[in-house]
C-alpha cells in the first residue's frame, strides 16, 4: 500500500484487528438466532393456515331504490298544449298535487270558452228529441190498441154477416127442395090425370088445371134455384169482405208497427247521441283540468326537459324529471355468473359507498372499518346486458356483528352513486382459501342452496 497518510500505523495494530474480526466471523451464535427466527415465522404461518377465513363474493354497482315508485320518473302531460307558465324550478321540493306547469289549448275544436255551455244546450235538445220519440211510441201503442179493438168489432160484424148469409142460403136451399118436391108431385098427378082422362075419369079442364099447376111449380123451382145461387153469392161476398177486413187491418197494423219501429230507432239514436254528448262534456271538463300539470307524488324536480314560454309540447311528452322524496334505498350489485348460485336471499353484505373512506378485510369482515351492513333482498333470475347478475341489497336492521346497528346508511347518499360490496359466505380455513385462489375455483358452501326461483315460479303458474 502507498503510505500517503501523515500518521503511521503500527503493524501490531493491524494484527490485533485481524484477530478480533476473525473471532467475530467464527462465532456460531448468529446462525442459531436466525434459525430460531425462521422457526418462529414458520410456526406462525402454520397457525395462520388453520385460522378461519370468511369467504366473500365481490361486486360493484350503484345506489338505487327498492320500490319502483321511488326511482326517478318523468312527469308527462296528457294532452298537447302550449306552455303558459312554469310554477317550479330545478331542485325545488314539491308535494303531491302541486302545480308544475300550466298549458293552454292548441286544438281548434276546444277553443270556444263556452264549449261546455254549448254542449249542454245540445244535450237538452237531444233529450227533448228522446222525449218526443217516447211520446210517439206511446201514441203508436195507443193506436195499435185502438186498431185491435176496431178489428174485433168489425170482425164480429163480418162474421155475423157471413153467418147470416149462410142461414139465408140454408133457407133458400130448403125452399128449393120443397119447390122441387112440389114439382115432382105435380108431374106425378099430371101423369095420373092424363091416364084417367084417357079412361074418361077426368075432364079436359082438370087436365089443363094440372098442367098450369105444373108450370107454376116449375117456375117456383127455377125461382128457388136462382135464390139459392144469389144466397151463395152473398155468402161468398161476406167471406170476401171478412178477408178484406183482415188484410186491411194487417196493413194498418204493419204501418203502425213501422212507425213505432222508426220512433224506437230514432229514440235509440237520440239516446246514443245524448250519451255521446255527456261523454264529450265530461271529457271537456277533464281536459280543462289537464291544463295544469301536477306532481304525481312528493319529490324534487331534478331537471326540466322543456324550456321557455309559448313552446308547444306534444301529447304524452316528458316535461320534467322528478325524484320522489324519502325513497327506500337499496344497492344493486352485479356479480359474476359463476358466483350467483352461491348467493341466497338474506345473505349479509358489507358495503363501501363512494365518498365514504373504508378499509375492508375480505377474510375478516368483523375488523372492517367504514363499511355498512346490508342484506340480499332480490336476486335476478336472468343476467344483465353485461353478462352479470344483479343483486338488490337493502339496509340490514339486524347485522351479525355487534355494534353495527349504530352505523346506519348515511343520509347524504344520492341515487346513482357508486358502491362496492362483499357478499359474506361461510367460514373456511386459510389454507383452503389459498388453495382455492391458486386453482381459480369459486367459493364453496357447506350445504346446497334451497332456492330455485325459476322452479318456484313455474310451480306457482301451474297452480
JSON list of N, CA and C in Angstrom, two decimals, residues 130-155:
[
{"chain": "A", "resi": 130, "resn": "UNK", "atom": "N", "xyz": [-135.48, 12.76, -27.48]},
{"chain": "A", "resi": 130, "resn": "UNK", "atom": "CA", "xyz": [-135.77, 11.46, -26.86]},
{"chain": "A", "resi": 130, "resn": "UNK", "atom": "C", "xyz": [-137.18, 11.46, -26.28]},
{"chain": "A", "resi": 131, "resn": "UNK", "atom": "N", "xyz": [-137.56, 12.57, -25.61]},
{"chain": "A", "resi": 131, "resn": "UNK", "atom": "CA", "xyz": [-138.90, 12.65, -25.03]},
{"chain": "A", "resi": 131, "resn": "UNK", "atom": "C", "xyz": [-139.97, 12.61, -26.13]},
{"chain": "A", "resi": 132, "resn": "UNK", "atom": "N", "xyz": [-139.73, 13.32, -27.27]},
{"chain": "A", "resi": 132, "resn": "UNK", "atom": "CA", "xyz": [-140.70, 13.31, -28.38]},
{"chain": "A", "resi": 132, "resn": "UNK", "atom": "C", "xyz": [-140.84, 11.91, -28.96]},
{"chain": "A", "resi": 133, "resn": "UNK", "atom": "N", "xyz": [-139.76, 11.24, -29.15]},
{"chain": "A", "resi": 133, "resn": "UNK", "atom": "CA", "xyz": [-139.83, 9.87, -29.67]},
{"chain": "A", "resi": 133, "resn": "UNK", "atom": "C", "xyz": [-140.52, 8.93, -28.69]},
{"chain": "A", "resi": 134, "resn": "UNK", "atom": "N", "xyz": [-140.32, 9.15, -27.42]},
{"chain": "A", "resi": 134, "resn": "UNK", "atom": "CA", "xyz": [-141.02, 8.34, -26.42]},
{"chain": "A", "resi": 134, "resn": "UNK", "atom": "C", "xyz": [-142.52, 8.58, -26.49]},
{"chain": "A", "resi": 135, "resn": "UNK", "atom": "N", "xyz": [-142.93, 9.86, -26.65]},
{"chain": "A", "resi": 135, "resn": "UNK", "atom": "CA", "xyz": [-144.35, 10.18, -26.79]},
{"chain": "A", "resi": 135, "resn": "UNK", "atom": "C", "xyz": [-144.92, 9.56, -28.06]},
{"chain": "A", "resi": 136, "resn": "UNK", "atom": "N", "xyz": [-144.14, 9.58, -29.14]},
{"chain": "A", "resi": 136, "resn": "UNK", "atom": "CA", "xyz": [-144.61, 8.97, -30.38]},
{"chain": "A", "resi": 136, "resn": "UNK", "atom": "C", "xyz": [-144.79, 7.47, -30.23]},
{"chain": "A", "resi": 137, "resn": "UNK", "atom": "N", "xyz": [-143.89, 6.84, -29.51]},
{"chain": "A", "resi": 137, "resn": "UNK", "atom": "CA", "xyz": [-144.01, 5.41, -29.26]},
{"chain": "A", "resi": 137, "resn": "UNK", "atom": "C", "xyz": [-145.27, 5.11, -28.46]},
{"chain": "A", "resi": 138, "resn": "UNK", "atom": "N", "xyz": [-145.53, 5.94, -27.45]},
{"chain": "A", "resi": 138, "resn": "UNK", "atom": "CA", "xyz": [-146.74, 5.74, -26.66]},
{"chain": "A", "resi": 138, "resn": "UNK", "atom": "C", "xyz": [-148.00, 5.95, -27.52]},
{"chain": "A", "resi": 139, "resn": "UNK", "atom": "N", "xyz": [-147.97, 6.95, -28.43]},
{"chain": "A", "resi": 139, "resn": "UNK", "atom": "CA", "xyz": [-149.12, 7.20, -29.31]},
{"chain": "A", "resi": 139, "resn": "UNK", "atom": "C", "xyz": [-149.35, 6.02, -30.25]},
{"chain": "A", "resi": 140, "resn": "UNK", "atom": "N", "xyz": [-148.28, 5.47, -30.80]},
{"chain": "A", "resi": 140, "resn": "UNK", "atom": "CA", "xyz": [-148.43, 4.31, -31.69]},
{"chain": "A", "resi": 140, "resn": "UNK", "atom": "C", "xyz": [-148.94, 3.09, -30.92]},
{"chain": "A", "resi": 141, "resn": "UNK", "atom": "N", "xyz": [-148.52, 2.97, -29.67]},
{"chain": "A", "resi": 141, "resn": "UNK", "atom": "CA", "xyz": [-149.05, 1.87, -28.86]},
{"chain": "A", "resi": 141, "resn": "UNK", "atom": "C", "xyz": [-150.56, 2.03, -28.65]},
{"chain": "A", "resi": 142, "resn": "UNK", "atom": "N", "xyz": [-150.98, 3.27, -28.38]},
{"chain": "A", "resi": 142, "resn": "UNK", "atom": "CA", "xyz": [-152.42, 3.51, -28.24]},
{"chain": "A", "resi": 142, "resn": "UNK", "atom": "C", "xyz": [-153.14, 3.27, -29.55]},
{"chain": "A", "resi": 143, "resn": "UNK", "atom": "N", "xyz": [-152.52, 3.67, -30.67]},
{"chain": "A", "resi": 143, "resn": "UNK", "atom": "CA", "xyz": [-153.13, 3.43, -31.98]},
{"chain": "A", "resi": 143, "resn": "UNK", "atom": "C", "xyz": [-153.27, 1.94, -32.26]},
{"chain": "A", "resi": 144, "resn": "UNK", "atom": "N", "xyz": [-152.26, 1.16, -31.88]},
{"chain": "A", "resi": 144, "resn": "UNK", "atom": "CA", "xyz": [-152.36, -0.28, -32.05]},
{"chain": "A", "resi": 144, "resn": "UNK", "atom": "C", "xyz": [-153.47, -0.86, -31.21]},
{"chain": "A", "resi": 145, "resn": "UNK", "atom": "N", "xyz": [-153.64, -0.35, -30.00]},
{"chain": "A", "resi": 145, "resn": "UNK", "atom": "CA", "xyz": [-154.73, -0.84, -29.14]},
{"chain": "A", "resi": 145, "resn": "UNK", "atom": "C", "xyz": [-156.09, -0.51, -29.76]},
{"chain": "A", "resi": 146, "resn": "UNK", "atom": "N", "xyz": [-156.21, 0.72, -30.32]},
{"chain": "A", "resi": 146, "resn": "UNK", "atom": "CA", "xyz": [-157.47, 1.10, -30.96]},
{"chain": "A", "resi": 146, "resn": "UNK", "atom": "C", "xyz": [-157.74, 0.26, -32.20]},
{"chain": "A", "resi": 147, "resn": "UNK", "atom": "N", "xyz": [-156.68, -0.01, -32.97]},
{"chain": "A", "resi": 147, "resn": "UNK", "atom": "CA", "xyz": [-156.85, -0.85, -34.15]},
{"chain": "A", "resi": 147, "resn": "UNK", "atom": "C", "xyz": [-157.30, -2.26, -33.76]},
{"chain": "A", "resi": 148, "resn": "UNK", "atom": "N", "xyz": [-156.72, -2.78, -32.71]},
{"chain": "A", "resi": 148, "resn": "UNK", "atom": "CA", "xyz": [-157.14, -4.12, -32.28]},
{"chain": "A", "resi": 148, "resn": "UNK", "atom": "C", "xyz": [-158.60, -4.12, -31.83]},
{"chain": "A", "resi": 149, "resn": "UNK", "atom": "N", "xyz": [-159.01, -3.08, -31.12]},
{"chain": "A", "resi": 149, "resn": "UNK", "atom": "CA", "xyz": [-160.41, -3.02, -30.67]},
{"chain": "A", "resi": 149, "resn": "UNK", "atom": "C", "xyz": [-161.35, -2.87, -31.87]},
{"chain": "A", "resi": 150, "resn": "UNK", "atom": "N", "xyz": [-160.98, -1.98, -32.82]},
{"chain": "A", "resi": 150, "resn": "UNK", "atom": "CA", "xyz": [-161.81, -1.80, -34.01]},
{"chain": "A", "resi": 150, "resn": "UNK", "atom": "C", "xyz": [-161.89, -3.08, -34.82]},
{"chain": "A", "resi": 151, "resn": "UNK", "atom": "N", "xyz": [-160.77, -3.77, -34.92]},
{"chain": "A", "resi": 151, "resn": "UNK", "atom": "CA", "xyz": [-160.76, -5.02, -35.66]},
{"chain": "A", "resi": 151, "resn": "UNK", "atom": "C", "xyz": [-161.69, -6.05, -35.03]},
{"chain": "A", "resi": 152, "resn": "UNK", "atom": "N", "xyz": [-161.68, -6.14, -33.72]},
{"chain": "A", "resi": 152, "resn": "UNK", "atom": "CA", "xyz": [-162.55, -7.11, -33.07]},
{"chain": "A", "resi": 152, "resn": "UNK", "atom": "C", "xyz": [-164.01, -6.82, -33.36]},
{"chain": "A", "resi": 153, "resn": "UNK", "atom": "N", "xyz": [-164.35, -5.51, -33.34]},
{"chain": "A", "resi": 153, "resn": "UNK", "atom": "CA", "xyz": [-165.75, -5.14, -33.62]},
{"chain": "A", "resi": 153, "resn": "UNK", "atom": "C", "xyz": [-166.11, -5.45, -35.06]},
{"chain": "A", "resi": 154, "resn": "UNK", "atom": "N", "xyz": [-165.25, -5.02, -35.98]},
{"chain": "A", "resi": 154, "resn": "UNK", "atom": "CA", "xyz": [-165.54, -5.25, -37.39]},
{"chain": "A", "resi": 154, "resn": "UNK", "atom": "C", "xyz": [-165.51, -6.73, -37.76]},
{"chain": "A", "resi": 155, "resn": "UNK", "atom": "N", "xyz": [-164.60, -7.45, -37.15]},
{"chain": "A", "resi": 155, "resn": "UNK", "atom": "CA", "xyz": [-164.57, -8.88, -37.42]},
{"chain": "A", "resi": 155, "resn": "UNK", "atom": "C", "xyz": [-165.83, -9.56, -36.90]}
]
